[in-house]
mmCIF file of C-alpha atoms in Angstrom:
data_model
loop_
_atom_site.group_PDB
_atom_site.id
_atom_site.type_symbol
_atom_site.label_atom_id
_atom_site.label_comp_id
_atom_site.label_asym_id
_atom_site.label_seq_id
_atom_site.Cartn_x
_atom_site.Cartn_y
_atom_site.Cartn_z
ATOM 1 C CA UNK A 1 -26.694 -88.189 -176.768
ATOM 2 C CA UNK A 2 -23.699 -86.807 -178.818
ATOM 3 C CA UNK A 3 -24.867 -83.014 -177.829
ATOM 4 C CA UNK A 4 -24.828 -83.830 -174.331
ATOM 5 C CA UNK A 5 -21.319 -86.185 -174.084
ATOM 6 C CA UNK A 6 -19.559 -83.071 -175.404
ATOM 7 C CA UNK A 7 -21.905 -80.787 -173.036
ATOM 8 C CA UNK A 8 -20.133 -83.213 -170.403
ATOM 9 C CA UNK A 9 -16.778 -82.861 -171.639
ATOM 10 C CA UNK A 10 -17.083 -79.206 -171.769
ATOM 11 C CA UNK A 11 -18.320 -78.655 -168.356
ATOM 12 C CA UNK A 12 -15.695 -81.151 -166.383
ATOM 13 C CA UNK A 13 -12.938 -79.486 -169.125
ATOM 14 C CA UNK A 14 -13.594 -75.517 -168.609
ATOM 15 C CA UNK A 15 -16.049 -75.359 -166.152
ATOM 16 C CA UNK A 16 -19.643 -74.051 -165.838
ATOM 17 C CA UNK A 17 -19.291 -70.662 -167.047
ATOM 18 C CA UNK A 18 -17.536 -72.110 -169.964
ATOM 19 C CA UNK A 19 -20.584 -74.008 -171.212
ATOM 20 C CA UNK A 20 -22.704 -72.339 -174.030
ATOM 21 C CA UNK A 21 -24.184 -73.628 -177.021
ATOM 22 C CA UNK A 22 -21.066 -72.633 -179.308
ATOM 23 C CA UNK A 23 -18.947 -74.967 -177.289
ATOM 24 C CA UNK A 24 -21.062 -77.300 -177.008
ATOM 25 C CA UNK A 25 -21.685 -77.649 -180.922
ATOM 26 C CA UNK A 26 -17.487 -77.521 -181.389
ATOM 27 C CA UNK A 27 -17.128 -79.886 -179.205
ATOM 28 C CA UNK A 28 -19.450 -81.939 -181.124
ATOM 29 C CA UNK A 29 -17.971 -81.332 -183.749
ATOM 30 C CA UNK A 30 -21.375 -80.236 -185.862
ATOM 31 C CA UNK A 31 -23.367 -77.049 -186.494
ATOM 32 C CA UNK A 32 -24.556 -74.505 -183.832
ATOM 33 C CA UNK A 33 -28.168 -75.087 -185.408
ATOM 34 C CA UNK A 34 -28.382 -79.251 -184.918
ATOM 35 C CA UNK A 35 -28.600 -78.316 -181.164
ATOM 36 C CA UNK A 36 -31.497 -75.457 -181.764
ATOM 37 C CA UNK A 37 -33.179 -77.789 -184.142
ATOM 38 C CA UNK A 38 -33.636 -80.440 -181.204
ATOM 39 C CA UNK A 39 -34.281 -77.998 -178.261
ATOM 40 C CA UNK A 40 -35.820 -74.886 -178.483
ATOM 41 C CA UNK A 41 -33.090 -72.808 -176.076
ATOM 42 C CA UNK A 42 -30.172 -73.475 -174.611
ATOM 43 C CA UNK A 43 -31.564 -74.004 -171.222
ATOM 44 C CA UNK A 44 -33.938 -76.345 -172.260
ATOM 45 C CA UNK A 45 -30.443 -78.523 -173.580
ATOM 46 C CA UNK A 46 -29.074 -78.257 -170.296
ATOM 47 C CA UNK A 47 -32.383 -79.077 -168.155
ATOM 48 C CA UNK A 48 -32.845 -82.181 -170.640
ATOM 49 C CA UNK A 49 -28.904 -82.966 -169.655
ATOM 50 C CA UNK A 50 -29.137 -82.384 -166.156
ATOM 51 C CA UNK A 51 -32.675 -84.788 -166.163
ATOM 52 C CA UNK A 52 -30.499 -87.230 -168.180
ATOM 53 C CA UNK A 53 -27.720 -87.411 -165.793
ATOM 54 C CA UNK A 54 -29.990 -87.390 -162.735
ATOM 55 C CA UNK A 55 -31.663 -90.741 -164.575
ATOM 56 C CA UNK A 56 -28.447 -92.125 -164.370
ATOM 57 C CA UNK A 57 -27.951 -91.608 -160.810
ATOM 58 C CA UNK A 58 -31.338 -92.765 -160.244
ATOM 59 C CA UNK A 59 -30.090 -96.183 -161.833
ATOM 60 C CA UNK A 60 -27.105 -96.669 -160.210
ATOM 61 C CA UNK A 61 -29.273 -96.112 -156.840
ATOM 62 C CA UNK A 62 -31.728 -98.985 -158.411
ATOM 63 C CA UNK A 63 -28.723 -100.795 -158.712
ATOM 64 C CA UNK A 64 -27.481 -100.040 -155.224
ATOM 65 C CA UNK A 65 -30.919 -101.660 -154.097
ATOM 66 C CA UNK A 66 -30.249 -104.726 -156.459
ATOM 67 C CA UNK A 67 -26.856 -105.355 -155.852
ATOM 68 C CA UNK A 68 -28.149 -106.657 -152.029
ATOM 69 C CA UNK A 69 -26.617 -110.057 -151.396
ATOM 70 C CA UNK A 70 -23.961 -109.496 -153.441
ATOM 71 C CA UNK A 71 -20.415 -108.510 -153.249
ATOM 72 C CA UNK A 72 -19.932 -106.871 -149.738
ATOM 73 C CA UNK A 73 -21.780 -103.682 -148.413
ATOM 74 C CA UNK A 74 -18.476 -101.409 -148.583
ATOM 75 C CA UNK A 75 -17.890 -102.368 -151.700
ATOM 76 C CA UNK A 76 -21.648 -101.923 -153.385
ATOM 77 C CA UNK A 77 -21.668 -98.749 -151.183
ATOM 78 C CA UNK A 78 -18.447 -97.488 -152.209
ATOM 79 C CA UNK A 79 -19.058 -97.852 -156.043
ATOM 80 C CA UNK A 80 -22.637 -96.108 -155.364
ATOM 81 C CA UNK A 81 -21.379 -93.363 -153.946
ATOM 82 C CA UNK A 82 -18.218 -92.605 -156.148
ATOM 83 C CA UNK A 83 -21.470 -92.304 -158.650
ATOM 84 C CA UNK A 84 -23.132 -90.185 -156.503
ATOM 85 C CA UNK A 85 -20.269 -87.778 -155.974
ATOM 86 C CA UNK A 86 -18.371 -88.071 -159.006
ATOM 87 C CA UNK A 87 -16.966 -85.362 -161.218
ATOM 88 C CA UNK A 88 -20.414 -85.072 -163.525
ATOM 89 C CA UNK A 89 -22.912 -84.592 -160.301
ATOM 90 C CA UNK A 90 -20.561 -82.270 -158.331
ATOM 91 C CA UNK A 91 -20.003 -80.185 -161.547
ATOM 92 C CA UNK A 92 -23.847 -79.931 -162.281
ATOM 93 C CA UNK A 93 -24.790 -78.308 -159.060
ATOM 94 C CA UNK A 94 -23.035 -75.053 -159.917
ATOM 95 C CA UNK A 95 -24.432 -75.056 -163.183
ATOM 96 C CA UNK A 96 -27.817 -75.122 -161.572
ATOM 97 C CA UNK A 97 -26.947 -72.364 -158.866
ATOM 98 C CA UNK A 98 -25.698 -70.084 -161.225
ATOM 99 C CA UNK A 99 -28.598 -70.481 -163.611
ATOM 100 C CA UNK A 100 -31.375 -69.023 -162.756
ATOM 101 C CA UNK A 101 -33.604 -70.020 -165.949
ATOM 102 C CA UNK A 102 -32.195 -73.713 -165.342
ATOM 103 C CA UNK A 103 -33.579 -73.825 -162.203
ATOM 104 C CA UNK A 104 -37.387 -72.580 -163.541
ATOM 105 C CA UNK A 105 -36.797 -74.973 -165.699
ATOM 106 C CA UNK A 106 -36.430 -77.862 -163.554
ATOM 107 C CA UNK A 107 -38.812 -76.673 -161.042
ATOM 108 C CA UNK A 108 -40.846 -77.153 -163.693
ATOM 109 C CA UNK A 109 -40.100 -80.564 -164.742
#
């Protein structure tokens, strides 16, 4: 969780191009080989980040569903979509474009 908060921070910070392991492991603040040790490349992090943050958006859609009967529709539609479209899923869509080994890797999941 800690490797991919800073993968986060990085990526809204400096951008796409920006994020490699290095600053990824700087950014959290511990060695380059704590990431390697828990993925076996660094597009296999960033798939495993991108699936993360996609099961986040999954949940606030659940939550969309859930929130019926409550509050009013422009309101529970309003806070869905600023999920939706916030800074972390509009930032991960050029990560995945300009990745082509991201995208196998996805395809794949």
């Amino acid at each position: 969780r800690q490797l991919f908060d800073a993968a986060e921070r990085v990526l809204l910070r400096d951008g796409p191009h920006a994020l490699t392991s290095r600053a990824v492991t700087d950014e959290a603040g511990c060695a380059k080989g704590v990431l390697h040790r828990h993925f076996p490349d660094f597009d296999a992090f960033l798939a495993a980040l991108v699936l993360d943050r996609a099961a986040a958006l999954e949940a606030e859609t659940r939550a969309l569903g859930a929130s019926v009967g409550t509050g009013t529709v422009a309101a529970n539609l309003t806070r869905a979509l600023c999920g939706l479209f916030g800074p972390v899923p509009v930032a991960i869509i050029p990560l995945i474009t300009f990745r082509d080994e991201l995208r196998s890797r996805l395809r794949e999941s």
